[in-house]
């Protein structure tokens, strides 16, 4: 049992106890001001990174976390959120399309836009975070053996 727990555990930089105290992303969409200061562990795909005077702001499309802390790739998302990280994170490394996970607290909601649509972004004040390695796509091709029909009788 310990072996299985070790295989699916969250990375140390994203660990939080008790996990039941973490605020779920859909709860933050209610814009309930009583949620400010609650701990969160969210993840997603980076849309943009913007360097501000004293922090870096990362805009993400929310994706649910797998048990190992990696964002689960899928075609649907309930929304977006912003992460504020103290200091400079290079936008070339924290670039659009990269997977990112954060552990922090819900700081506020910030008005903004997605395209021309107004949007209320939940803002996370990051305490710890992880930029996941780029996924490498592997192309798999099936090559049919040209002698398959010659060596073996035809299949029914």
Short mmCIF file of C-alpha atoms in Angstrom, two decimals:
data_model
loop_
_atom_site.label_atom_id
_atom_site.label_comp_id
_atom_site.label_asym_id
_atom_site.label_seq_id
_atom_site.Cartn_x
_atom_site.Cartn_y
_atom_site.Cartn_z
CA UNK A 1 0.00 0.00 0.00
CA UNK A 2 2.88 2.39 0.78
CA UNK A 3 4.34 1.70 -2.66
CA UNK A 4 1.08 2.73 -4.33
CA UNK A 5 0.84 5.85 -2.20
CA UNK A 6 4.38 6.81 -3.17
CA UNK A 7 3.61 6.48 -6.88
CA UNK A 8 0.65 8.83 -6.84
CA UNK A 9 1.69 11.35 -4.22
CA UNK A 10 1.81 15.06 -4.82
CA UNK A 11 5.30 16.58 -5.20
CA UNK A 12 6.80 18.11 -2.05
CA UNK A 13 6.51 21.67 -3.39
CA UNK A 14 2.74 21.22 -3.76
CA UNK A 15 2.05 19.24 -0.57
CA UNK A 16 -0.49 20.62 1.91
CA UNK A 17 -2.05 19.14 4.99
CA UNK A 18 -4.89 18.65 5.54
CA UNK A 19 -5.83 18.37 1.88
CA UNK A 20 -9.50 18.65 2.80
CA UNK A 21 -8.87 22.32 3.72
CA UNK A 22 -7.89 23.24 0.14
CA UNK A 23 -10.41 25.40 -1.70
CA UNK A 24 -11.73 23.83 -4.91
CA UNK A 25 -11.64 25.99 -8.04
CA UNK A 26 -15.43 25.93 -8.64
CA UNK A 27 -15.98 27.39 -5.15
CA UNK A 28 -13.85 30.42 -6.06
CA UNK A 29 -16.15 31.15 -8.99
CA UNK A 30 -18.91 32.08 -6.52
CA UNK A 31 -17.01 35.33 -5.76
CA UNK A 32 -17.73 34.83 -2.04
CA UNK A 33 -15.48 37.30 -0.19
CA UNK A 34 -15.36 34.95 2.83
CA UNK A 35 -13.13 32.66 0.73
CA UNK A 36 -10.28 35.19 0.65
CA UNK A 37 -7.25 33.79 2.45
CA UNK A 38 -8.25 30.16 1.90
CA UNK A 39 -5.48 27.78 0.76
CA UNK A 40 -5.66 26.53 -2.84
CA UNK A 41 -3.77 24.06 -5.00
CA UNK A 42 -4.71 24.64 -8.60
CA UNK A 43 -3.16 23.91 -11.95
CA UNK A 44 -3.56 24.67 -15.59
CA UNK A 45 -2.04 25.73 -18.87
CA UNK A 46 -0.30 29.08 -19.06
CA UNK A 47 -2.04 31.61 -21.32
CA UNK A 48 0.36 34.51 -20.65
CA UNK A 49 3.02 35.73 -18.23
CA UNK A 50 3.30 39.43 -17.44
CA UNK A 51 6.17 40.94 -15.49
CA UNK A 52 5.01 43.69 -13.11
CA UNK A 53 7.11 46.03 -10.94
CA UNK A 54 7.30 43.67 -7.95
CA UNK A 55 5.82 40.38 -9.13
CA UNK A 56 5.07 38.19 -12.11
CA UNK A 57 1.44 37.60 -13.05
CA UNK A 58 0.64 34.31 -14.75
CA UNK A 59 -2.73 33.78 -16.43
CA UNK A 60 -3.84 30.16 -16.61
CA UNK A 61 -6.68 28.09 -18.01
CA UNK A 62 -7.75 25.93 -15.08
CA UNK A 63 -7.26 22.18 -15.44
CA UNK A 64 -7.88 19.67 -12.65
CA UNK A 65 -4.90 18.11 -10.90
CA UNK A 66 -4.07 14.45 -11.23
CA UNK A 67 -3.08 12.66 -8.02
CA UNK A 68 0.59 13.29 -8.86
CA UNK A 69 0.05 17.06 -9.12
CA UNK A 70 0.29 17.32 -12.91
CA UNK A 71 -2.55 19.15 -14.69
CA UNK A 72 -4.89 16.74 -16.45
CA UNK A 73 -5.00 17.63 -20.15
CA UNK A 74 -8.56 17.97 -21.40
CA UNK A 75 -10.62 19.96 -23.87
CA UNK A 76 -12.95 21.68 -21.37
CA UNK A 77 -12.25 24.07 -18.49
CA UNK A 78 -14.52 25.89 -16.05
CA UNK A 79 -12.46 29.08 -16.38
CA UNK A 80 -9.23 30.93 -15.81
CA UNK A 81 -7.28 32.30 -12.87
CA UNK A 82 -4.27 34.50 -12.17
CA UNK A 83 -1.22 33.67 -10.07
CA UNK A 84 0.95 36.36 -8.49
CA UNK A 85 4.53 35.23 -7.83
CA UNK A 86 6.89 37.57 -5.97
CA UNK A 87 9.87 38.53 -8.11
CA UNK A 88 10.74 37.84 -11.71
CA UNK A 89 9.83 34.70 -13.63
CA UNK A 90 11.10 34.82 -17.19
CA UNK A 91 8.14 34.86 -19.62
CA UNK A 92 10.19 32.86 -22.13
CA UNK A 93 10.30 29.95 -19.68
CA UNK A 94 6.83 30.49 -18.21
CA UNK A 95 5.39 30.65 -21.70
CA UNK A 96 1.96 29.99 -23.19
CA UNK A 97 1.08 26.31 -23.36
CA UNK A 98 3.27 25.18 -20.44
CA UNK A 99 1.70 23.24 -17.55
CA UNK A 100 1.87 24.96 -14.16
CA UNK A 101 0.68 24.10 -10.65
CA UNK A 102 0.50 26.42 -7.66
CA UNK A 103 -0.01 26.18 -3.92
CA UNK A 104 -1.04 29.45 -2.32
CA UNK A 105 -3.97 31.44 -0.99
CA UNK A 106 -6.93 33.07 -2.68
CA UNK A 107 -6.04 36.76 -2.63
CA UNK A 108 -8.90 38.52 -4.45
CA UNK A 109 -10.81 38.67 -7.73
CA UNK A 110 -9.54 40.87 -10.50
CA UNK A 111 -11.65 42.26 -13.33
CA UNK A 112 -10.28 41.60 -16.76
CA UNK A 113 -11.22 40.29 -20.17
CA UNK A 114 -10.90 37.14 -22.21
CA UNK A 115 -10.97 38.52 -25.72
CA UNK A 116 -13.79 41.04 -25.60
CA UNK A 117 -15.70 39.28 -22.83
CA UNK A 118 -15.48 40.68 -19.27
CA UNK A 119 -14.24 38.14 -16.72
CA UNK A 120 -13.62 37.99 -12.96
CA UNK A 121 -10.29 36.22 -12.41
CA UNK A 122 -9.65 34.54 -9.04
CA UNK A 123 -6.14 35.64 -8.00
CA UNK A 124 -3.81 33.28 -6.14
CA UNK A 125 -0.93 34.61 -4.06
CA UNK A 126 1.68 31.87 -4.74
CA UNK A 127 3.70 30.36 -1.94
CA UNK A 128 5.05 27.40 -3.91
CA UNK A 129 4.69 26.42 -7.54
CA UNK A 130 5.92 24.00 -10.17
CA UNK A 131 6.49 24.51 -13.89
CA UNK A 132 6.12 21.07 -15.43
CA UNK A 133 8.50 19.82 -18.14
CA UNK A 134 7.27 20.16 -21.70
CA UNK A 135 5.42 17.13 -22.97
CA UNK A 136 7.22 15.42 -25.79
CA UNK A 137 4.96 14.10 -28.47
CA UNK A 138 5.88 10.71 -29.81
CA UNK A 139 4.59 9.61 -33.18
CA UNK A 140 3.72 5.94 -33.35
CA UNK A 141 3.39 4.33 -36.75
CA UNK A 142 2.29 0.82 -37.48
CA UNK A 143 4.19 -0.68 -40.36
CA UNK A 144 2.59 -3.73 -41.92
CA UNK A 145 4.89 -6.63 -42.59
CA UNK A 146 4.93 -7.08 -46.40
CA UNK A 147 5.53 -10.84 -46.02
CA UNK A 148 2.69 -11.35 -43.55
CA UNK A 149 0.29 -12.79 -46.18
CA UNK A 150 3.02 -14.74 -47.91
CA UNK A 151 4.28 -16.59 -44.84
CA UNK A 152 0.96 -17.21 -43.17
CA UNK A 153 -2.32 -18.44 -44.62
CA UNK A 154 -4.99 -15.77 -45.06
CA UNK A 155 -7.02 -15.03 -42.00
CA UNK A 156 -10.74 -15.79 -42.08
#
